[in-house]
Coordinates of C-alpha atoms and ligand atoms in Angstrom, one line a residue:
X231 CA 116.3 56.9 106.6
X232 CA 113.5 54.8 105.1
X233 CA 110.0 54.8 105.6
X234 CA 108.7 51.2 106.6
X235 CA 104.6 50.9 107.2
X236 CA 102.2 53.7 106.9
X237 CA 100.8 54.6 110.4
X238 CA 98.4 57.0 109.9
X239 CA 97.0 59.1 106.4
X240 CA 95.6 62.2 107.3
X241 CA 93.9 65.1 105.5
X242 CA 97.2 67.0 104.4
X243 CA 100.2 64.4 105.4
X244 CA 101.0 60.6 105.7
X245 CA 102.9 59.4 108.3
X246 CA 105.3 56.6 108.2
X247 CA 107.1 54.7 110.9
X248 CA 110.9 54.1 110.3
X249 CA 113.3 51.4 112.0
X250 CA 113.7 53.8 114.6
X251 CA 110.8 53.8 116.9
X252 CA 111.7 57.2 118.4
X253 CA 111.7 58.3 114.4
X254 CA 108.3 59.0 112.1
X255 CA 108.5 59.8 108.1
X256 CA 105.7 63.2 107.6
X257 CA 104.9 62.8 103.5
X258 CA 103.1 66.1 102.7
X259 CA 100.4 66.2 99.8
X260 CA 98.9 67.9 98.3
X261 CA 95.5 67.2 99.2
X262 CA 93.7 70.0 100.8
X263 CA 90.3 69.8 102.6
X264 CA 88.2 72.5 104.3
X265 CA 85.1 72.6 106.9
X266 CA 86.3 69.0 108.5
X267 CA 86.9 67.4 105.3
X268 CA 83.6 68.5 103.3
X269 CA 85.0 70.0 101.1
X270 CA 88.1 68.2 99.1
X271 CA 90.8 69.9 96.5
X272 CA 94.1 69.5 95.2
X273 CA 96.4 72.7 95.5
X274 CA 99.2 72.0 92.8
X275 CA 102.7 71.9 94.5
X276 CA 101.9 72.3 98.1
X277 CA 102.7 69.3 99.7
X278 CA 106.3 70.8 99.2
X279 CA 105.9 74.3 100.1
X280 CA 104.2 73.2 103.4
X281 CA 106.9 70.4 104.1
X282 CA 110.0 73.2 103.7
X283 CA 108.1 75.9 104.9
X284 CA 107.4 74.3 108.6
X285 CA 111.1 73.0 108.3
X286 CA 112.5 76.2 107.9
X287 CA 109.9 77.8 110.6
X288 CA 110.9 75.5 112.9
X289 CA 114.4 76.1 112.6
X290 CA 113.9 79.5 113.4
X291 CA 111.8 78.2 116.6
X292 CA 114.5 76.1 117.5
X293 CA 117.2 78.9 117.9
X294 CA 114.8 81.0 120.1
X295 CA 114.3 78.6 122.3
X296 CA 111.1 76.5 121.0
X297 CA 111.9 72.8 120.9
X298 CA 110.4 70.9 117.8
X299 CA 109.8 67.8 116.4
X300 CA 111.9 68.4 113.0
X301 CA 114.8 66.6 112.8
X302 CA 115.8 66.4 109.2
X303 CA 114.4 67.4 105.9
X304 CA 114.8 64.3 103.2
X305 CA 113.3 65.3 100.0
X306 CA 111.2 68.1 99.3
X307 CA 107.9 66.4 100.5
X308 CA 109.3 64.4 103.3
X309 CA 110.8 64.8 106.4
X310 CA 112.4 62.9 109.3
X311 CA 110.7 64.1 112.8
X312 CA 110.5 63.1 116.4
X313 CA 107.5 60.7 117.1
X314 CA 105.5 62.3 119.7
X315 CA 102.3 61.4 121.2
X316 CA 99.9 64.3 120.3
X317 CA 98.6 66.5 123.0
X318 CA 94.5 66.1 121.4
X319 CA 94.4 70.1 121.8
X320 CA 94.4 72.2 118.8
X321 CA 96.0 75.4 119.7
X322 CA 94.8 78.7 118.2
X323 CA 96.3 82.0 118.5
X324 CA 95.3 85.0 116.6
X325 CA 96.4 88.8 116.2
X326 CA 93.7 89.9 114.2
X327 CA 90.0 89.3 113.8
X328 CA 89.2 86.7 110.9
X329 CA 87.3 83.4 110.3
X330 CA 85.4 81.8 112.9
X331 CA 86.5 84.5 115.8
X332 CA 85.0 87.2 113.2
X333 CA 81.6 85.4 112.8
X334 CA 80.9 84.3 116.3
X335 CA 82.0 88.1 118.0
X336 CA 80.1 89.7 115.3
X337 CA 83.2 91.7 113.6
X338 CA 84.5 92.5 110.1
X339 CA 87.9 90.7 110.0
X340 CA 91.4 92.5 110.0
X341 CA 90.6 94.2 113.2
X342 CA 94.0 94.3 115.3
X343 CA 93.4 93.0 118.7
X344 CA 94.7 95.1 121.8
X345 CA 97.1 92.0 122.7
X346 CA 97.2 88.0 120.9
X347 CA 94.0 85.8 122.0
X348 CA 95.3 82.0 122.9
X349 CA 92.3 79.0 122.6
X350 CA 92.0 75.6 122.6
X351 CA 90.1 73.4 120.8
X352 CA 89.3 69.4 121.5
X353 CA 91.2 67.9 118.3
X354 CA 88.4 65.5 117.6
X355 CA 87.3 64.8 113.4
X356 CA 83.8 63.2 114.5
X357 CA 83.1 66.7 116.8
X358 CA 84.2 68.8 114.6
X359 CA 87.8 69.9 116.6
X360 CA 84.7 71.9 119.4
X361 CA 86.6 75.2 121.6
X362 CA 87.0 73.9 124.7
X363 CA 89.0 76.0 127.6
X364 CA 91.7 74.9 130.2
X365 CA 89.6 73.7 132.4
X366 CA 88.0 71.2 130.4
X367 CA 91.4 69.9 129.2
X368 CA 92.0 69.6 132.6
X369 CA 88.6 67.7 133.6
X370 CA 89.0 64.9 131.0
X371 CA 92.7 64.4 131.0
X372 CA 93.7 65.5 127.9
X373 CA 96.8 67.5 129.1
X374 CA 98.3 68.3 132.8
X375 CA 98.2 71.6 134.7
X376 CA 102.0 72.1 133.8
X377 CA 101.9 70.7 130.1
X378 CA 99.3 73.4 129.5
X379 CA 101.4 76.0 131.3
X380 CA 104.1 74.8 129.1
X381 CA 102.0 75.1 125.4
X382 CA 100.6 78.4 126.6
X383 CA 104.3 79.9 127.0
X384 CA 105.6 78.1 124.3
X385 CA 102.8 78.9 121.9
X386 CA 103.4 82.7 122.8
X387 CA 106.6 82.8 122.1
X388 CA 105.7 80.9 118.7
X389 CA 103.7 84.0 117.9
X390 CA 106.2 86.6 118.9
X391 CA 109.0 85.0 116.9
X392 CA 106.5 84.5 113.7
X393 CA 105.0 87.6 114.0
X394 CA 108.3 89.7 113.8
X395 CA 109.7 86.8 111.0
X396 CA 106.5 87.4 108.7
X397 CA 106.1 91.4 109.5
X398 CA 109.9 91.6 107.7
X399 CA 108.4 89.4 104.6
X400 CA 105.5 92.3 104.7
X401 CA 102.7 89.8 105.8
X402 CA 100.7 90.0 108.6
X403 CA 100.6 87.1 110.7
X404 CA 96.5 87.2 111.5
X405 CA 95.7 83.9 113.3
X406 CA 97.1 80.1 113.2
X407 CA 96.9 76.9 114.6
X408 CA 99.6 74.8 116.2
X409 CA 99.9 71.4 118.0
X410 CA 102.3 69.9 120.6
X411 CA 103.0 66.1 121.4
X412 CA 105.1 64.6 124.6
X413 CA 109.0 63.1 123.5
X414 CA 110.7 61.7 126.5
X415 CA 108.8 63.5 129.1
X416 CA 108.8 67.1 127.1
X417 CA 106.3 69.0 125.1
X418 CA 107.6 69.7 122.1
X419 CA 106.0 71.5 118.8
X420 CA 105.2 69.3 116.8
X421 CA 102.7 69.0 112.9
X422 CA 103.1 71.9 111.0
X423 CA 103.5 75.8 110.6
X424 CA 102.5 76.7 106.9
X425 CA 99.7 78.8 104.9
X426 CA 97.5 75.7 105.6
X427 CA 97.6 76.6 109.3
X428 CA 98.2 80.2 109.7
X429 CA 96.4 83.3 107.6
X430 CA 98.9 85.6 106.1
X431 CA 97.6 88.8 104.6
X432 CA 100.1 90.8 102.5
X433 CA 100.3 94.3 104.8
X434 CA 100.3 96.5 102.2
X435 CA 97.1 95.2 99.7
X436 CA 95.6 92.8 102.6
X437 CA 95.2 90.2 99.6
X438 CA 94.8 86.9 101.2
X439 CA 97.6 84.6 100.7
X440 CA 97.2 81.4 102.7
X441 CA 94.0 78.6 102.8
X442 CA 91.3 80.7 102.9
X443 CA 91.8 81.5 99.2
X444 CA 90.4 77.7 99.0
X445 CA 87.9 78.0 101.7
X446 CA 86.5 80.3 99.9
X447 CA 86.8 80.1 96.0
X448 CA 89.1 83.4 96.1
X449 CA 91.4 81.8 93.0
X450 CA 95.2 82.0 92.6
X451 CA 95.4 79.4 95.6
X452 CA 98.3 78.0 93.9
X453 CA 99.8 81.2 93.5
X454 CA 98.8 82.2 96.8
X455 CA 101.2 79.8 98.2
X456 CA 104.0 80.1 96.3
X457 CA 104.0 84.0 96.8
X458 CA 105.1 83.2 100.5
X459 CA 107.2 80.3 99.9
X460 CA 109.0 82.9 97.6
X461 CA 109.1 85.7 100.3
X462 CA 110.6 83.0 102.8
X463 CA 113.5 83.4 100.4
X464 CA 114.3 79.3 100.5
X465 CA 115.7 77.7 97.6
Ligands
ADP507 P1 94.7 65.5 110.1 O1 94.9 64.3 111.1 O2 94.2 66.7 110.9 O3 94.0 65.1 108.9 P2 97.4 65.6 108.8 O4 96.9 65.2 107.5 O5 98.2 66.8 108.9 O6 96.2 66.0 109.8 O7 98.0 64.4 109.5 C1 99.2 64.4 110.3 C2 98.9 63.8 111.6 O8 100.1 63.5 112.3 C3 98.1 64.7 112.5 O9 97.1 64.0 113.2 C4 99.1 65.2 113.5 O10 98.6 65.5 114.8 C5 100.1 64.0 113.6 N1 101.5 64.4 113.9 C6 102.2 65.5 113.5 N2 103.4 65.5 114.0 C7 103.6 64.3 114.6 C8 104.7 63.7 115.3 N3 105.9 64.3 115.4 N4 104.5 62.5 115.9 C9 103.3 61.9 115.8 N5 102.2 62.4 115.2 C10 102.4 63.6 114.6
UDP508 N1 93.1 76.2 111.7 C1 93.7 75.0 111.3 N2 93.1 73.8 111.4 C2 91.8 73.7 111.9 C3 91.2 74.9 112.4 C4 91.8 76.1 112.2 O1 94.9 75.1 110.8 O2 91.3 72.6 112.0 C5 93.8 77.5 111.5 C6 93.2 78.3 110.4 O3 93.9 78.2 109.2 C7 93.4 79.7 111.0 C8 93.3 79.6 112.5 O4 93.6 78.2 112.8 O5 94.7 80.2 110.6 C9 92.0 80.0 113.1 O6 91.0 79.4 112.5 P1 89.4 79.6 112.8 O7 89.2 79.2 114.2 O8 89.1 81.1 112.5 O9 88.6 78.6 111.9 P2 88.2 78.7 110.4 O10 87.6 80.0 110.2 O11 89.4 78.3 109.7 O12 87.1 77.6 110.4

């Protein structure tokens, strides 16, 4: 498979289209960004932790039951995936207190919740991605009553199989974003699963082993990263 014209060059990933129309080329660099692109950074090698990361995440999905865009990995920054049209919603879930849940409820972060919170926020750059709930999603047409039904259980279930996956790699899932995009009249998962989108706190020190270690000047990003990559046990 080849990649043809560039489509669209985001913050973390290009995306090329391919001969196939039905088929996208996701080129992961390793560009990061933080507060909606103010503040820019290269982390050193994780363009290719992220690409096989989500790939072998997603795999994972797939056999319990989550349908995903992945369809082949081709190198160790690229891969072959299903072009959706993205549902604009991104969709947060979280275990534990941390980042912006923390600071607007008032409480320290690490605080296990009683059961996993589920939001939504308006994927928009210029508004800064704002929460929004189900009912505005509803309002302006950005998904149906039943494609929402559909992310909320399939986002869940994400979180249950991710949870249990990163508890046996002695991490603590504490929050992460996903996105889903239409194929052929389903929702399907689509973007990425990696410690650009999720916090992972080791569960025995609580160190910090994901973005925020960029976010917030914590050093050893690099090493931050490859610490889970080599708990994923991928090689
Ligand atoms: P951003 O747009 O937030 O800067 P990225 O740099 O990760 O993010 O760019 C990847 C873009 O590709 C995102 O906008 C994401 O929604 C989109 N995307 C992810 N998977 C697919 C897919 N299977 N089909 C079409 N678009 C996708
Ligand atoms: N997140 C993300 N992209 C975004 C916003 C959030 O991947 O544009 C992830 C983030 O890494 C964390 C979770 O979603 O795992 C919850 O983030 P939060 O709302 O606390 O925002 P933040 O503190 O990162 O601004």
């Amino acid at each position: 498979m080849e990649k043809l014209n560039l489509l669209y060059e985001g913050k973390a990933k290009k995306v090329f289209t391919t001969e196939d129309a039905d088929v996208l080329i996701v080129d992961y660099k390793d560009d990061a960004t933080a507060f909606n692109g103010l503040k820019k950074g290269t982390i050193v090698g994780k363009g290719a932790i992220n690409n096989r990361m989500t790939n072998h995440v997603f795999k994972l999905l797939e056999a319990e039951g989550v349908p995903t865009h992945l369809i082949e990995e081709l190198s160790d920054r690229e891969t072959a995936v299903k072009k959706v049209e993205i549902v604009p919603l991104e969709v947060i879930i979280r275990n534990f207190s941390a980042g912006s849940f923390a600071k607007k409820m008032g409480m320290e972060e690490g605080i296990k919740f009683l059961c996993p919170t589920l939001e939504f926020s308006y994927k928009n750059d210029d508004l800064g991605d704002p929460f929004i709930n189900k009912y505005y999603a509803l309002a302006l047409g950005l998904a149906t009553e039943e494609e929402i039904e559909t992310i909320t259980k399939y986002a869940f279930k994400v979180n249950e199989v991710l949870q249990k996956y990163f508890d046996s790699l002695n991490l603590d899932l504490i929050d992460f974003k996903i996105e889903f995009g239409r194929y052929k009249g389903q929702i399907i998962l689509a973007d990425e699963i990696s410690p650009d989108t999720c916090r992972l706190w080791d569960k025995d020190t609580h160190e910090k082993l994901d973005k925020d270690r960029f976010r917030r000047d914590l050093g050893n990003v690099e090493d931050a990263y490859k610490e889970v990559f080599k708990r994923l046990g991928i090689h």
